[in-house]
Coordinates of C-alpha atoms in Angstrom, one line a residue:
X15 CA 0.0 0.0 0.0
X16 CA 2.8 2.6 -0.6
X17 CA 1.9 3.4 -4.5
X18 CA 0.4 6.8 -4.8
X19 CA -1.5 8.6 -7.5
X20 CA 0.8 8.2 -10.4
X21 CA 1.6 4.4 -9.4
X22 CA -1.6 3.5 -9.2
X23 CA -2.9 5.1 -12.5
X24 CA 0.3 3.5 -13.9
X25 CA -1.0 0.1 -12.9
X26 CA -4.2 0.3 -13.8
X27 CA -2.8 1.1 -17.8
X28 CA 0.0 -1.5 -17.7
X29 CA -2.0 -4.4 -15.5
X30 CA -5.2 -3.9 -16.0
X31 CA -5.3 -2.6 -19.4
X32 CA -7.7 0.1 -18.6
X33 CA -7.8 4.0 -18.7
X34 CA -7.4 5.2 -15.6
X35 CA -8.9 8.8 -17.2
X36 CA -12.4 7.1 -17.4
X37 CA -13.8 8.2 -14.4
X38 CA -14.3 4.6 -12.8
X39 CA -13.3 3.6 -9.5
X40 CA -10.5 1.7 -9.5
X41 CA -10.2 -0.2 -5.7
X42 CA -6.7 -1.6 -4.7
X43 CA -7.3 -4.2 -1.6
X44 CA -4.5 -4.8 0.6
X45 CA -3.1 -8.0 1.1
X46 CA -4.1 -8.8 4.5
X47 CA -8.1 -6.9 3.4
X48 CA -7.6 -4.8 6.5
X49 CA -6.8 -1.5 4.0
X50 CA -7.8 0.2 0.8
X51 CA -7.3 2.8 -1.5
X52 CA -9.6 4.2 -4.1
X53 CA -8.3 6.0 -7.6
X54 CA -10.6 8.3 -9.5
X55 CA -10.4 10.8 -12.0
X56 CA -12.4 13.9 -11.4
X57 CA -12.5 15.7 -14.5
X58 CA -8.9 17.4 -14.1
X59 CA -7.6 15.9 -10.7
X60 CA -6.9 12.1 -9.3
X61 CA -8.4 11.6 -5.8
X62 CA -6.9 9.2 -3.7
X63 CA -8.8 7.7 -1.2
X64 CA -7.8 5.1 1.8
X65 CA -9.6 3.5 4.6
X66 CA -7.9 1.7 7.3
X67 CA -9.8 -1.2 9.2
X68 CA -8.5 -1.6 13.3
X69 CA -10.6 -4.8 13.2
X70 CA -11.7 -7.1 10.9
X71 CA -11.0 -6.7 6.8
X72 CA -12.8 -6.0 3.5
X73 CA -14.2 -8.6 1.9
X74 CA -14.8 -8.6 -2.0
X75 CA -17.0 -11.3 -3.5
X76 CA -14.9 -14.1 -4.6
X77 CA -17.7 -15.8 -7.0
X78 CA -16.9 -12.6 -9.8
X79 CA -13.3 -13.9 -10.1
X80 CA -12.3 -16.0 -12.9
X81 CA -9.1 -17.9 -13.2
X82 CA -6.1 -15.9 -14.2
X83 CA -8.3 -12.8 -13.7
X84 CA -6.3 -9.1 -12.8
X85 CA -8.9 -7.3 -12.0
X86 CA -13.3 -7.8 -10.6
X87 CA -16.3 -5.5 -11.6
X88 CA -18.4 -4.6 -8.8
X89 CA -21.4 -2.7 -8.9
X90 CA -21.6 0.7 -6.7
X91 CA -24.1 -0.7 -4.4
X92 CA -22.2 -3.6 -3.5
X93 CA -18.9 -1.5 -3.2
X94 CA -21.0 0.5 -0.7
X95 CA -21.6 -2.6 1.0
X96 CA -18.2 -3.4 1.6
X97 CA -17.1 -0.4 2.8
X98 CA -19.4 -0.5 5.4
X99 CA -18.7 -4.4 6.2
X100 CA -21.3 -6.4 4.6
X101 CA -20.2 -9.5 3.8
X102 CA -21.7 -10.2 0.0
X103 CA -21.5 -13.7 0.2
X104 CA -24.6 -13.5 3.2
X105 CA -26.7 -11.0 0.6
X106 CA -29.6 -11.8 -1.0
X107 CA -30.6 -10.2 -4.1
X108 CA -34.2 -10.0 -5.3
X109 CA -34.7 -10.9 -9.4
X110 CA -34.5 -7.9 -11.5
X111 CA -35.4 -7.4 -15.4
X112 CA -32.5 -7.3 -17.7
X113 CA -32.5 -6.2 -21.0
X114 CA -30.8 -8.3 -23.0
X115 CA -28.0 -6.7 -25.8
X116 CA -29.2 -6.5 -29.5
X117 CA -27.4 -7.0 -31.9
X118 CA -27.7 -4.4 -34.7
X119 CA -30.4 -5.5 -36.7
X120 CA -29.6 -4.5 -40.2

């Protein structure tokens, strides 16, 4: 946990193959889960933020993660969840409608 703004953003591009300019949040989990830091891009500054657990640590769903995977998606609800020490793996989600993608019909 001693990268900062430009070591993060530098990760993101060169491990994760992503744009660190894109205004996601990009999480980075300690190894013992007990701390985190979040990278984002706000229009013309990074923001760095970390949180530090006394007890306990964060725990990120492990059913998202495919082998040989760099990098899991969560939603902003459940990253909300986390952060305030929900364990995802005890929450029950109620069936929503998804749209399914279309392919361009011409």
């Amino acid at each position: 946990m001693r990268k900062g703004f430009d070591s993060l953003a530098s990760l993101v591009e060169s491990a994760l193959a992503l744009d660190p300019f894109s205004g996601h949040l990009f999480v980075f989990r300690s190894r013992r889960g007990d701390r985190i830091k979040v990278l984002w891009w706000d229009r013309d500054v990074y923001c760095l933020w970390y949180k530090r657990l006394e007890k306990g640590c964060f725990r990120f769903p492990t059913d998202a993660v495919t082998p040989g995977a760099t990098h899991v998606e969560v939603k902003a609800a459940d990253l909300l969840m986390i952060l305030d020490g929900v364990d995802l793996g005890s929450v029950r989600r109620q069936r929503r409608y998804s749209r399914e993608t279309i392919e361009n019909p011409r």
